[in-house]
Short mmCIF file of C-alpha atoms (C1' of nucleotides) in Angstrom, two decimals:
data_model
loop_
_atom_site.label_atom_id
_atom_site.label_comp_id
_atom_site.label_asym_id
_atom_site.label_seq_id
_atom_site.Cartn_x
_atom_site.Cartn_y
_atom_site.Cartn_z
CA UNK A 1 -22.10 -21.06 8.09
CA UNK A 2 -21.67 -17.55 8.27
CA UNK A 3 -18.68 -16.15 10.43
CA UNK A 4 -19.51 -12.70 9.24
CA UNK A 5 -23.33 -11.99 9.74
CA UNK A 6 -22.41 -8.97 11.90
CA UNK A 7 -20.45 -6.94 9.53
CA UNK A 8 -22.03 -4.27 6.75
CA UNK A 9 -23.10 -5.37 3.21
CA UNK A 10 -22.60 -3.36 0.41
CA UNK A 11 -23.57 -3.26 -3.46
CA UNK A 12 -20.77 -4.12 -5.53
CA UNK A 13 -20.33 -2.43 -9.05
CA UNK A 14 -18.60 -3.39 -11.80
CA UNK A 15 -17.58 -0.38 -14.36
CA UNK A 16 -16.29 -1.28 -17.79
CA UNK A 17 -13.61 0.76 -19.94
CA UNK A 18 -13.80 -0.32 -23.46
CA UNK A 19 -10.81 0.68 -25.43
CA UNK A 20 -10.99 0.33 -29.38
CA UNK A 21 -8.71 1.42 -31.99
CA UNK A 22 -9.68 2.52 -35.49
CA UNK A 23 -8.11 4.94 -38.39
CA UNK A 24 -8.67 7.72 -36.10
CA UNK A 25 -6.95 6.60 -33.30
CA UNK A 26 -7.74 5.39 -29.74
CA UNK A 27 -10.99 5.39 -28.67
CA UNK A 28 -13.48 4.79 -25.67
CA UNK A 29 -17.11 3.21 -25.61
CA UNK A 30 -19.14 5.35 -23.59
CA UNK A 31 -22.89 5.57 -22.95
CA UNK A 32 -24.88 8.57 -23.11
CA UNK A 33 -27.14 7.43 -20.44
CA UNK A 34 -30.97 7.05 -21.06
CA UNK A 35 -32.10 5.86 -17.85
CA UNK A 36 -31.51 7.00 -14.09
CA UNK A 37 -29.31 7.99 -12.18
CA UNK A 38 -27.63 10.64 -14.09
CA UNK A 39 -29.62 10.32 -17.16
CA UNK A 40 -28.51 12.39 -19.96
CA UNK A 41 -24.85 12.37 -18.80
CA UNK A 42 -22.09 10.42 -20.00
CA UNK A 43 -20.49 7.02 -18.31
CA UNK A 44 -18.81 4.12 -18.31
CA UNK A 45 -20.92 0.80 -18.80
CA UNK A 46 -21.65 -0.75 -15.46
CA UNK A 47 -23.33 -3.29 -13.72
CA UNK A 48 -23.97 -4.95 -10.30
CA UNK A 49 -22.21 -8.19 -8.80
CA UNK A 50 -24.64 -10.96 -8.53
CA UNK A 51 -24.50 -13.55 -5.77
CA UNK A 52 -23.75 -16.44 -7.87
CA UNK A 53 -20.93 -15.07 -9.96
CA UNK A 54 -17.43 -13.93 -9.60
CA UNK A 55 -16.31 -10.25 -9.72
CA UNK A 56 -14.30 -11.31 -12.96
CA UNK A 57 -17.29 -13.03 -14.12
CA UNK A 58 -19.66 -9.86 -13.51
CA UNK A 59 -16.96 -7.93 -15.49
CA UNK A 60 -17.25 -10.35 -18.72
CA UNK A 61 -21.00 -10.57 -18.66
CA UNK A 62 -21.30 -6.45 -18.29
CA UNK A 63 -18.95 -6.44 -21.26
CA UNK A 64 -20.35 -8.91 -23.37
CA UNK A 65 -23.61 -7.35 -22.89
CA UNK A 66 -22.65 -4.36 -24.13
CA UNK A 67 -20.17 -5.61 -26.92
CA UNK A 68 -21.32 -8.91 -27.83
CA UNK A 69 -17.80 -10.19 -27.50
CA UNK A 70 -17.59 -13.19 -25.10
CA UNK A 71 -13.86 -13.53 -24.92
CA UNK A 72 -11.87 -10.49 -24.93
CA UNK A 73 -8.77 -9.00 -23.34
CA UNK A 74 -9.67 -7.65 -19.78
CA UNK A 75 -7.64 -6.54 -16.86
CA UNK A 76 -9.19 -5.34 -13.42
CA UNK A 77 -8.18 -1.86 -12.65
CA UNK A 78 -8.95 -2.07 -9.13
CA UNK A 79 -11.45 -1.08 -6.57
CA UNK A 80 -13.07 2.28 -6.18
CA UNK A 81 -14.48 2.80 -2.66
CA UNK A 82 -15.21 6.51 -1.87
CA UNK A 83 -18.03 6.61 0.49
CA UNK A 84 -19.76 9.34 -1.67
CA UNK A 85 -18.60 8.26 -5.07
CA UNK A 86 -22.03 7.43 -6.04
CA UNK A 87 -24.63 9.75 -4.90
CA UNK A 88 -27.51 7.02 -5.83
CA UNK A 89 -26.29 4.48 -2.97
CA UNK A 90 -23.08 3.38 -1.32
CA UNK A 91 -21.73 1.37 -4.02
CA UNK A 92 -18.08 0.04 -3.95
CA UNK A 93 -17.13 -0.38 -7.67
CA UNK A 94 -14.49 -2.64 -9.18
CA UNK A 95 -13.30 -1.31 -12.69
CA UNK A 96 -12.24 -3.34 -15.47
CA UNK A 97 -10.65 -1.99 -18.61
CA UNK A 98 -11.07 -4.13 -21.74
CA UNK A 99 -9.45 -4.02 -25.22
CA UNK A 100 -11.30 -5.04 -28.17
CA UNK A 101 -10.88 -4.94 -32.00
CA UNK A 102 -13.20 -2.26 -32.92
CA UNK A 103 -14.58 -4.42 -35.88
CA UNK A 104 -15.80 -6.95 -33.53
CA UNK A 105 -18.36 -5.20 -31.72
CA UNK A 106 -21.98 -5.98 -32.10
CA UNK A 107 -22.94 -2.70 -33.61
CA UNK A 108 -26.88 -3.69 -32.39
CA UNK A 109 -26.13 -3.96 -29.02
CA UNK A 110 -23.76 -0.92 -28.66
CA UNK A 111 -26.95 1.15 -29.98
CA UNK A 112 -29.10 -0.37 -27.84
CA UNK A 113 -27.30 0.91 -24.88
CA UNK A 114 -26.73 4.21 -26.47
CA UNK A 115 -23.23 3.75 -26.64
CA UNK A 116 -20.58 5.93 -28.70
CA UNK A 117 -16.97 5.61 -29.60
CA UNK A 118 -15.14 8.77 -28.38
CA UNK A 119 -11.35 9.57 -29.37
CA UNK A 120 -9.20 9.20 -26.24
CA UNK A 121 -8.48 13.10 -26.58
CA UNK A 122 -12.06 13.94 -26.65
CA UNK A 123 -13.69 12.22 -23.92
CA UNK A 124 -16.47 14.17 -22.28
CA UNK A 125 -16.60 14.72 -18.30
CA UNK A 126 -18.02 11.26 -16.95
CA UNK A 127 -20.45 10.64 -13.95
CA UNK A 128 -19.32 9.92 -10.50
CA UNK A 129 -15.56 8.93 -10.50
CA UNK A 130 -15.49 7.66 -14.16
CA UNK A 131 -13.15 10.26 -15.34
CA UNK A 132 -10.87 9.09 -12.58
CA UNK A 133 -11.66 5.69 -13.71
CA UNK A 134 -10.63 6.52 -17.41
CA UNK A 135 -7.45 8.14 -16.50
CA UNK A 136 -5.85 5.13 -14.30
CA UNK A 137 -7.08 3.06 -17.37
CA UNK A 138 -5.03 5.02 -19.76
CA UNK A 139 -2.06 5.14 -17.48
CA UNK A 140 -2.15 1.36 -16.97
CA UNK A 141 -2.60 0.80 -20.44
CA UNK A 142 0.40 3.00 -21.41
CA UNK A 143 2.39 0.95 -19.04
CA UNK A 144 1.02 -2.11 -19.74
CA UNK A 145 1.56 -1.63 -23.86
CA UNK A 146 5.08 -0.88 -23.19
CA UNK A 147 6.17 -4.09 -21.60
CA UNK A 148 3.74 -6.75 -22.70
CA UNK A 149 2.17 -7.48 -25.98
CA UNK A 150 -1.32 -6.44 -25.17
CA UNK A 151 -1.66 -4.04 -28.08
CA UNK A 152 -2.40 -6.66 -30.56
CA UNK A 153 -6.26 -7.09 -28.86
CA UNK A 154 -6.86 -3.67 -29.88
CA UNK A 155 -5.87 -4.82 -33.97
CA UNK A 156 -7.61 -7.40 -36.11
CA UNK A 157 -5.97 -10.63 -36.55
CA UNK A 158 -3.96 -9.56 -39.44
CA UNK A 159 -2.39 -5.91 -39.54
CA UNK A 160 0.39 -4.08 -41.08
CA UNK A 161 3.28 -2.85 -39.51
CA UNK A 162 2.07 0.89 -40.21
CA UNK A 163 -1.05 0.17 -38.55
CA UNK A 164 0.67 -1.30 -35.71
CA UNK A 165 2.88 1.78 -35.30
CA UNK A 166 -0.21 4.05 -35.35
CA UNK A 167 -1.36 1.99 -32.79
CA UNK A 168 1.43 2.74 -30.35
CA UNK A 169 1.52 6.26 -31.39
CA UNK A 170 -1.87 6.64 -30.39
CA UNK A 171 -1.50 4.99 -27.18
CA UNK A 172 1.66 7.02 -26.14
CA UNK A 173 0.48 10.14 -27.84
CA UNK A 174 3.95 10.55 -29.63
CA UNK A 175 5.42 10.12 -33.12
CA UNK A 176 7.53 7.30 -33.74
CA UNK A 177 10.35 6.82 -36.20
CA UNK A 178 9.18 4.38 -38.87
CA UNK A 179 12.69 2.81 -39.26
CA UNK A 180 13.36 2.13 -35.43
CA UNK A 181 10.09 0.91 -34.79
CA UNK A 182 9.87 -1.75 -37.52
CA UNK A 183 13.58 -2.61 -36.49
CA UNK A 184 12.34 -3.33 -32.77
CA UNK A 185 9.31 -5.11 -33.51
CA UNK A 186 10.92 -7.49 -35.93
CA UNK A 187 13.78 -7.75 -33.81
CA UNK A 188 11.66 -9.22 -31.33
CA UNK A 189 10.77 -12.12 -33.42
CA UNK A 190 6.91 -12.42 -32.46
CA UNK A 191 5.48 -11.13 -35.71
CA UNK A 192 4.75 -13.47 -38.52
CA UNK A 193 4.83 -11.83 -41.96
CA UNK A 194 2.16 -12.94 -44.34
CA UNK A 195 1.95 -13.47 -47.89
CA UNK A 196 -0.80 -10.94 -48.35
CA UNK A 197 -1.02 -7.36 -48.66
CA UNK A 198 -3.29 -4.71 -47.36
CA UNK A 199 -4.35 -2.62 -50.38
CA UNK A 200 -6.83 -0.57 -48.77
CA UNK A 201 -4.64 2.28 -47.35
CA UNK A 202 -2.12 2.92 -49.91
CA UNK A 203 -1.53 2.17 -53.88
CA UNK A 204 1.49 -0.07 -53.03
CA UNK A 205 -0.29 -2.10 -50.17
CA UNK A 206 1.49 -2.91 -46.74
CA UNK A 207 2.28 -6.77 -45.98
CA UNK A 208 -0.17 -8.21 -43.34
CA UNK A 209 1.80 -9.47 -40.09
CA UNK A 210 0.16 -11.62 -37.50
CA UNK A 211 1.21 -11.53 -33.72
CA UNK A 212 2.50 -15.37 -33.10
CA UNK A 213 1.45 -15.87 -29.57
CA UNK A 214 2.94 -19.55 -29.29
CA UNK A 215 6.37 -18.00 -30.26
CA UNK A 216 5.95 -15.34 -27.60
CA UNK A 217 5.08 -17.64 -25.19
CA UNK A 218 8.26 -19.82 -26.01
CA UNK A 219 10.61 -16.87 -25.79
CA UNK A 220 8.85 -15.69 -22.30
CA UNK A 221 10.18 -19.05 -20.93
CA UNK A 222 13.45 -18.18 -22.07
CA UNK A 223 13.48 -14.87 -20.45
CA UNK A 224 12.57 -12.53 -22.77
CA UNK A 225 10.24 -9.72 -22.19
CA UNK A 226 8.48 -7.71 -24.71
CA UNK A 227 9.29 -4.08 -24.73
CA UNK A 228 8.12 -1.23 -27.05
CA UNK B 1 -32.86 7.58 -2.10
CA UNK B 2 -31.67 4.30 -3.20
CA UNK B 3 -31.65 3.43 -7.04
CA UNK B 4 -30.02 -0.26 -6.38
CA UNK B 5 -32.14 -1.59 -3.52
CA UNK B 6 -33.02 -4.92 -5.87
CA UNK B 7 -29.05 -5.64 -6.12
CA UNK B 8 -27.38 -8.33 -4.11
CA UNK B 9 -25.20 -6.91 -1.26
CA UNK B 10 -21.74 -8.52 0.13
CA UNK B 11 -19.42 -8.27 2.85
CA UNK B 12 -16.25 -6.53 1.79
CA UNK B 13 -13.04 -7.44 3.22
CA UNK B 14 -9.77 -5.79 3.29
CA UNK B 15 -6.57 -7.89 3.52
CA UNK B 16 -3.30 -6.12 4.06
CA UNK B 17 0.45 -7.14 3.26
CA UNK B 18 2.86 -5.96 5.15
CA UNK B 19 6.34 -5.49 3.69
CA UNK B 20 9.27 -4.89 6.10
CA UNK B 21 13.15 -5.13 5.74
CA UNK B 22 15.93 -5.52 7.90
CA UNK B 23 19.58 -7.33 8.12
CA UNK B 24 17.91 -10.63 7.14
CA UNK B 25 16.18 -9.13 4.15
CA UNK B 26 12.77 -8.39 2.73
CA UNK B 27 10.03 -9.81 5.06
CA UNK B 28 6.30 -10.10 5.33
CA UNK B 29 4.40 -9.67 8.70
CA UNK B 30 1.88 -12.59 8.49
CA UNK B 31 -0.74 -13.80 11.49
CA UNK B 32 -0.86 -17.26 12.98
CA UNK B 33 -4.51 -17.30 13.54
CA UNK B 34 -5.70 -17.73 17.20
CA UNK B 35 -9.18 -17.09 15.92
CA UNK B 36 -11.90 -18.65 13.52
CA UNK B 37 -12.18 -19.47 10.95
CA UNK B 38 -9.05 -21.15 9.65
CA UNK B 39 -7.83 -20.89 13.42
CA UNK B 40 -3.94 -21.99 13.54
CA UNK B 41 -3.38 -21.31 10.05
CA UNK B 42 -0.97 -18.57 8.50
CA UNK B 43 -3.01 -15.75 7.19
CA UNK B 44 -2.70 -11.77 6.29
CA UNK B 45 -4.17 -9.30 8.51
CA UNK B 46 -7.78 -8.43 7.42
CA UNK B 47 -10.79 -6.72 8.49
CA UNK B 48 -14.27 -6.09 7.01
CA UNK B 49 -15.39 -2.60 5.41
CA UNK B 50 -17.74 -0.36 7.62
CA UNK B 51 -20.63 1.73 6.16
CA UNK B 52 -19.08 4.91 6.97
CA UNK B 53 -15.75 4.65 5.68
CA UNK B 54 -14.15 4.47 2.17
CA UNK B 55 -12.38 1.60 1.13
CA UNK B 56 -8.68 3.07 1.57
CA UNK B 57 -9.61 4.01 4.95
CA UNK B 58 -10.53 0.56 6.05
CA UNK B 59 -7.36 -0.60 4.86
CA UNK B 60 -5.50 2.45 6.72
CA UNK B 61 -7.52 1.37 9.96
CA UNK B 62 -6.66 -2.32 9.50
CA UNK B 63 -3.09 -1.36 8.92
CA UNK B 64 -2.70 0.79 12.01
CA UNK B 65 -4.51 -1.78 14.06
CA UNK B 66 -1.91 -4.39 13.72
CA UNK B 67 1.40 -1.84 13.17
CA UNK B 68 0.56 1.13 15.21
CA UNK B 69 1.49 3.21 12.31
CA UNK B 70 -1.06 5.74 11.11
CA UNK B 71 0.76 7.34 8.04
CA UNK B 72 2.61 4.51 5.72
CA UNK B 73 2.98 3.68 2.50
CA UNK B 74 -0.09 1.83 0.96
CA UNK B 75 -1.39 0.76 -2.29
CA UNK B 76 -4.20 -0.88 -3.62
CA UNK B 77 -3.44 -4.28 -5.15
CA UNK B 78 -6.99 -5.25 -6.28
CA UNK B 79 -10.09 -7.10 -5.58
CA UNK B 80 -10.07 -10.75 -5.34
CA UNK B 81 -13.71 -11.79 -5.86
CA UNK B 82 -14.00 -15.36 -6.64
CA UNK B 83 -17.17 -16.93 -5.41
CA UNK B 84 -15.69 -19.31 -2.90
CA UNK B 85 -12.50 -17.64 -2.05
CA UNK B 86 -13.61 -17.31 1.68
CA UNK B 87 -15.26 -20.44 2.88
CA UNK B 88 -17.05 -18.41 5.74
CA UNK B 89 -19.16 -16.63 3.74
CA UNK B 90 -19.11 -14.74 0.54
CA UNK B 91 -16.73 -12.02 0.76
CA UNK B 92 -15.05 -9.81 -1.79
CA UNK B 93 -11.79 -8.91 -0.48
CA UNK B 94 -9.62 -5.81 -1.40
CA UNK B 95 -6.21 -6.27 -1.09
CA UNK B 96 -3.55 -3.64 0.11
CA UNK B 97 0.10 -3.99 0.25
CA UNK B 98 2.09 -1.60 2.75
CA UNK B 99 5.83 -0.70 3.02
CA UNK B 100 7.05 -0.13 6.34
CA UNK B 101 9.98 0.55 8.30
CA UNK B 102 10.24 -2.53 10.48
CA UNK B 103 11.95 -0.51 13.26
CA UNK B 104 8.56 1.49 13.54
CA UNK B 105 5.95 -1.23 14.22
CA UNK B 106 4.46 -1.56 17.48
CA UNK B 107 5.86 -4.41 18.80
CA UNK B 108 3.13 -4.81 21.45
CA UNK B 109 0.40 -4.89 18.81
CA UNK B 110 1.96 -7.42 16.52
CA UNK B 111 2.42 -9.81 19.60
CA UNK B 112 -1.49 -8.97 20.45
CA UNK B 113 -2.56 -10.22 16.81
CA UNK B 114 0.11 -13.02 16.86
CA UNK B 115 1.78 -11.66 13.95
CA UNK B 116 5.19 -12.62 12.78
CA UNK B 117 7.87 -11.26 10.46
CA UNK B 118 8.57 -14.15 8.02
CA UNK B 119 11.43 -14.01 5.31
CA UNK B 120 10.13 -13.32 2.09
CA UNK B 121 11.23 -17.09 0.77
CA UNK B 122 9.89 -18.83 3.79
CA UNK B 123 6.35 -17.87 3.61
CA UNK B 124 4.04 -20.86 4.57
CA UNK B 125 0.88 -21.72 2.93
CA UNK B 126 -1.68 -18.93 3.62
CA UNK B 127 -5.23 -19.59 3.74
CA UNK B 128 -8.17 -18.62 1.02
CA UNK B 129 -6.54 -16.96 -1.74
CA UNK B 130 -4.03 -14.75 0.45
CA UNK B 131 -1.00 -16.74 -1.18
CA UNK B 132 -2.05 -15.26 -4.44
CA UNK B 133 -2.51 -11.85 -3.16
CA UNK B 134 1.16 -12.24 -1.61
CA UNK B 135 2.50 -13.37 -4.94
CA UNK B 136 0.84 -10.27 -6.66
CA UNK B 137 1.94 -8.13 -4.18
CA UNK B 138 5.76 -9.36 -4.90
CA UNK B 139 5.35 -8.70 -8.66
CA UNK B 140 4.06 -5.19 -7.92
CA UNK B 141 6.65 -4.37 -5.46
CA UNK B 142 9.30 -5.58 -7.96
CA UNK B 143 7.56 -3.51 -10.70
CA UNK B 144 6.91 -0.32 -8.45
CA UNK B 145 10.61 -0.15 -6.96
CA UNK B 146 12.15 -0.13 -10.24
CA UNK B 147 10.39 2.72 -11.42
CA UNK B 148 9.46 4.84 -8.58
CA UNK B 149 11.17 5.64 -5.10
CA UNK B 150 8.93 3.47 -2.81
CA UNK B 151 11.78 1.19 -1.91
CA UNK B 152 12.62 4.30 0.71
CA UNK B 153 9.53 3.63 2.76
CA UNK B 154 11.19 0.13 3.68
CA UNK B 155 14.32 1.76 5.51
CA UNK B 156 14.42 4.32 8.37
CA UNK B 157 14.92 8.15 7.19
CA UNK B 158 18.56 7.54 7.45
CA UNK B 159 20.19 4.80 5.60
CA UNK B 160 23.59 3.72 4.11
CA UNK B 161 24.30 2.94 0.28
CA UNK B 162 25.24 -0.30 1.23
CA UNK B 163 22.15 -0.88 3.17
CA UNK B 164 19.75 0.32 0.08
CA UNK B 165 21.93 -2.13 -2.26
CA UNK B 166 20.57 -4.77 0.17
CA UNK B 167 17.17 -3.61 -0.09
CA UNK B 168 16.96 -4.01 -4.07
CA UNK B 169 19.08 -7.03 -3.70
CA UNK B 170 16.47 -8.42 -1.43
CA UNK B 171 13.68 -7.16 -3.89
CA UNK B 172 14.76 -8.70 -6.76
CA UNK B 173 16.70 -11.37 -5.43
CA UNK B 174 19.65 -10.74 -7.27
CA UNK B 175 23.28 -9.61 -6.61
CA UNK B 176 23.93 -6.17 -7.81
CA UNK B 177 27.45 -4.59 -8.48
CA UNK B 178 28.27 -2.20 -5.98
CA UNK B 179 30.08 0.62 -8.21
CA UNK B 180 27.17 0.55 -10.80
CA UNK B 181 24.40 0.66 -7.97
CA UNK B 182 26.25 3.74 -6.43
CA UNK B 183 27.21 5.27 -9.62
CA UNK B 184 23.21 5.06 -10.61
CA UNK B 185 21.76 5.97 -7.34
CA UNK B 186 24.05 9.10 -6.93
CA UNK B 187 23.44 10.17 -10.41
CA UNK B 188 19.64 10.44 -9.93
CA UNK B 189 20.62 13.28 -7.38
CA UNK B 190 17.64 12.49 -5.08
CA UNK B 191 19.90 11.36 -2.27
CA UNK B 192 21.35 13.66 0.56
CA UNK B 193 24.73 12.42 1.82
CA UNK B 194 24.71 12.99 5.68
CA UNK B 195 27.88 14.04 7.70
CA UNK B 196 27.18 11.19 9.99
CA UNK B 197 28.17 7.65 9.67
CA UNK B 198 26.90 4.53 10.66
CA UNK B 199 29.30 2.74 12.83
CA UNK B 200 26.98 -0.37 13.93
CA UNK B 201 27.59 -2.50 10.86
CA UNK B 202 31.21 -2.01 9.95
CA UNK B 203 34.40 -0.53 11.33
CA UNK B 204 35.09 2.22 8.84
CA UNK B 205 31.57 3.01 8.74
CA UNK B 206 29.11 3.80 5.97
CA UNK B 207 27.94 7.54 5.61
CA UNK B 208 24.13 7.84 6.01
CA UNK B 209 22.10 9.28 3.02
CA UNK B 210 18.51 10.32 3.12
CA UNK B 211 15.83 10.58 0.43
CA UNK B 212 15.25 14.28 -0.53
CA UNK B 213 11.59 14.32 -1.61
CA UNK B 214 11.32 17.86 -2.87
CA UNK B 215 14.18 17.29 -4.96
CA UNK B 216 12.41 14.16 -6.48
CA UNK B 217 9.47 16.05 -7.04
CA UNK B 218 11.09 19.04 -8.72
CA UNK B 219 13.01 16.34 -10.90
CA UNK B 220 9.68 14.63 -11.67
CA UNK B 221 8.27 17.66 -12.98
CA UNK B 222 10.92 18.15 -15.22
CA UNK B 223 10.36 14.93 -16.71
CA UNK B 224 12.58 12.58 -14.85
CA UNK B 225 11.90 9.31 -13.79
CA UNK B 226 13.52 7.14 -11.28
CA UNK B 227 14.83 3.84 -12.19
CA UNK B 228 16.83 1.09 -10.90
"C1'" DC C 1 48.44 -6.33 11.83
"C1'" DC C 2 44.62 -8.40 10.05
"C1'" DA C 3 39.55 -9.21 8.98
"C1'" DA C 4 35.90 -6.84 7.12
"C1'" DA C 5 33.21 -3.74 4.81
"C1'" DA C 6 33.29 0.95 2.21
"C1'" DG C 7 34.64 3.25 -1.24
"C1'" DT C 8 36.04 4.64 -6.10
"C1'" DG C 9 37.05 4.81 -12.56
"C1'" DT C 10 37.62 2.77 -16.76
"C1'" DT C 11 36.74 -0.19 -20.68
"C1'" DA C 12 33.50 -2.76 -23.64
"C1'" DT C 13 29.35 -4.08 -24.75
"C1'" DT C 14 24.59 -3.20 -25.69
"C1'" DA C 15 20.49 -0.36 -26.68
"C1'" DA C 16 18.54 3.64 -28.41
"C1'" DT C 17 18.24 7.48 -31.14
"C1'" DA C 18 18.57 10.32 -35.40
"C1'" DC C 19 18.45 10.76 -40.03
"C1'" DA C 20 17.14 10.63 -46.18
"C1'" DC C 21 16.47 7.97 -49.92
"C1'" DC C 22 14.35 4.68 -53.24
"C1'" DC C 23 10.11 1.58 -54.15
"C1'" DA C 24 5.50 0.23 -55.90
"C1'" DT C 25 1.23 1.27 -57.50
"C1'" DG C 26 -3.64 3.61 -58.58
"C1'" DC C 27 -4.85 7.32 -60.76
"C1'" DG D 1 4.20 10.77 -64.43
"C1'" DC D 2 3.24 11.90 -60.12
"C1'" DA D 3 1.40 11.67 -55.64
"C1'" DT D 4 1.01 8.46 -51.86
"C1'" DG D 5 2.23 5.70 -48.33
"C1'" DG D 6 5.77 1.36 -47.62
"C1'" DG D 7 10.09 -0.06 -47.11
"C1'" DT D 8 15.26 -0.14 -46.16
"C1'" DG D 9 20.81 0.90 -43.61
"C1'" DT D 10 23.93 3.32 -41.01
"C1'" DA D 11 26.43 6.45 -37.78
"C1'" DT D 12 26.25 8.85 -33.11
"C1'" DT D 13 25.06 8.80 -28.79
"C1'" DA D 14 24.15 7.09 -24.59
"C1'" DA D 15 22.99 3.33 -21.11
"C1'" DT D 16 24.24 -0.77 -19.32
"C1'" DA D 17 27.41 -4.36 -17.58
"C1'" DA D 18 31.57 -6.09 -16.35
"C1'" DC D 19 35.83 -5.58 -13.64
"C1'" DA D 20 40.09 -4.95 -9.18
"C1'" DC D 21 42.08 -2.21 -5.93
"C1'" DT D 22 42.76 0.93 -1.97
"C1'" DT D 23 40.72 2.78 2.47
"C1'" DT D 24 39.32 2.89 7.21
"C1'" DT D 25 39.32 1.05 11.94
"C1'" DG D 26 38.14 -2.12 15.55
"C1'" DG D 27 39.83 -5.78 17.54
#
DNA sequence: CCAAAAGTGTTATTAATACACCCATGC
DNA sequence: GCATGGGTGTATTAATAACACTTTTGG
């Protein structure tokens, strides 16, 4: 049974923006294309939707293919559907962005796809409408990170408060006051202080914390909302 | 030239959520389907993407077909792509929501499509994943309306402050304090008070205002952001 | 003259911002 | 012992929330 047999059919693409964070700041995982079309140019990682999978599944598949990570934080950004957006052929693309802990990437895979981590303020021009996608993704990340605890997906499980602060500073491109930042973060009661210290980045060492998701969910049930 | 000829192809649907507002509150324009599939059930207005149009254009076309309005406030909500979402056939749907001034609708067209305005708190069960779409659209509208002046699209050009307050109360399903609401609205300096009064809804009459978009844009350039 | 909705200010509370010094440690 | 980054508290300001009476006018 097919009610819509007279309707036009389209290729559906899935393009993925991968955010990462390290000591140098916020970064994107971009491909220097060694394949056609637009060989030699920079682009996002992409793929095509297959018949037997959902659009979300396709995005997961593409993201996992590049990063080796099966379960990651991922959100749909939206569909990009200009007629001429892809000169190769008419393709409607559904764009996703993912937040990953940069240490978890599979470096083999990343090399295989000729992908590189590029600082957010040094992103080159990208093919098609991919620059627009990145722009929107950054806006979305900023909005989202300011009202929901998604930023933690960019960090390892254990992180220090100075590290967390650098993350938010990288996302918003502003400098934050150390005392006010800590006060606010700790006041939300969703961070759990660990015994252990990170002695890598300073002599004194900074205490590790971890995000307590159960606690967060409990608070949300009672009307709490995260905000930085 | 077609680089992607081996890839699967899909029907792409466009589903549209139409918000309206009148004295009874916030409403949705829903279709009681007198056609297959799912004849007799409630659904959103939809259509299919055609080869020669962009996805945004398709949404505009569908919205205009139903409401008679060519230029309306419309935003993409996202793509819905579960394999089984439409039992009729595999269709990836891209959902939009629109905010219209309920007085501008073409009643003939609305009747033709067997569409009805349903209060937001009385929305029946909808076909496929349309209920999910509506849920997401409401969330989006709430977020959007609290940080950007999109609400004015639901009102006539001239509106009164009590009317505007009722609009926000309808969107957020809360009661607001009259004095605080006026103070905040007027403090943003984007409303222009008119000489004329609305004498319909009260004996004393309430002054009409209109949203000054130029003024708003100027303020935005200087870093202002709208917030209710 | 009265019912019904419009309009108007002040105070209290809470949240956001600004700001400077001591601490621990590896070298 | 000193350079480096980690950690802490208070005072000011701004935003939000709470709250009650007067005005206008059609019927």
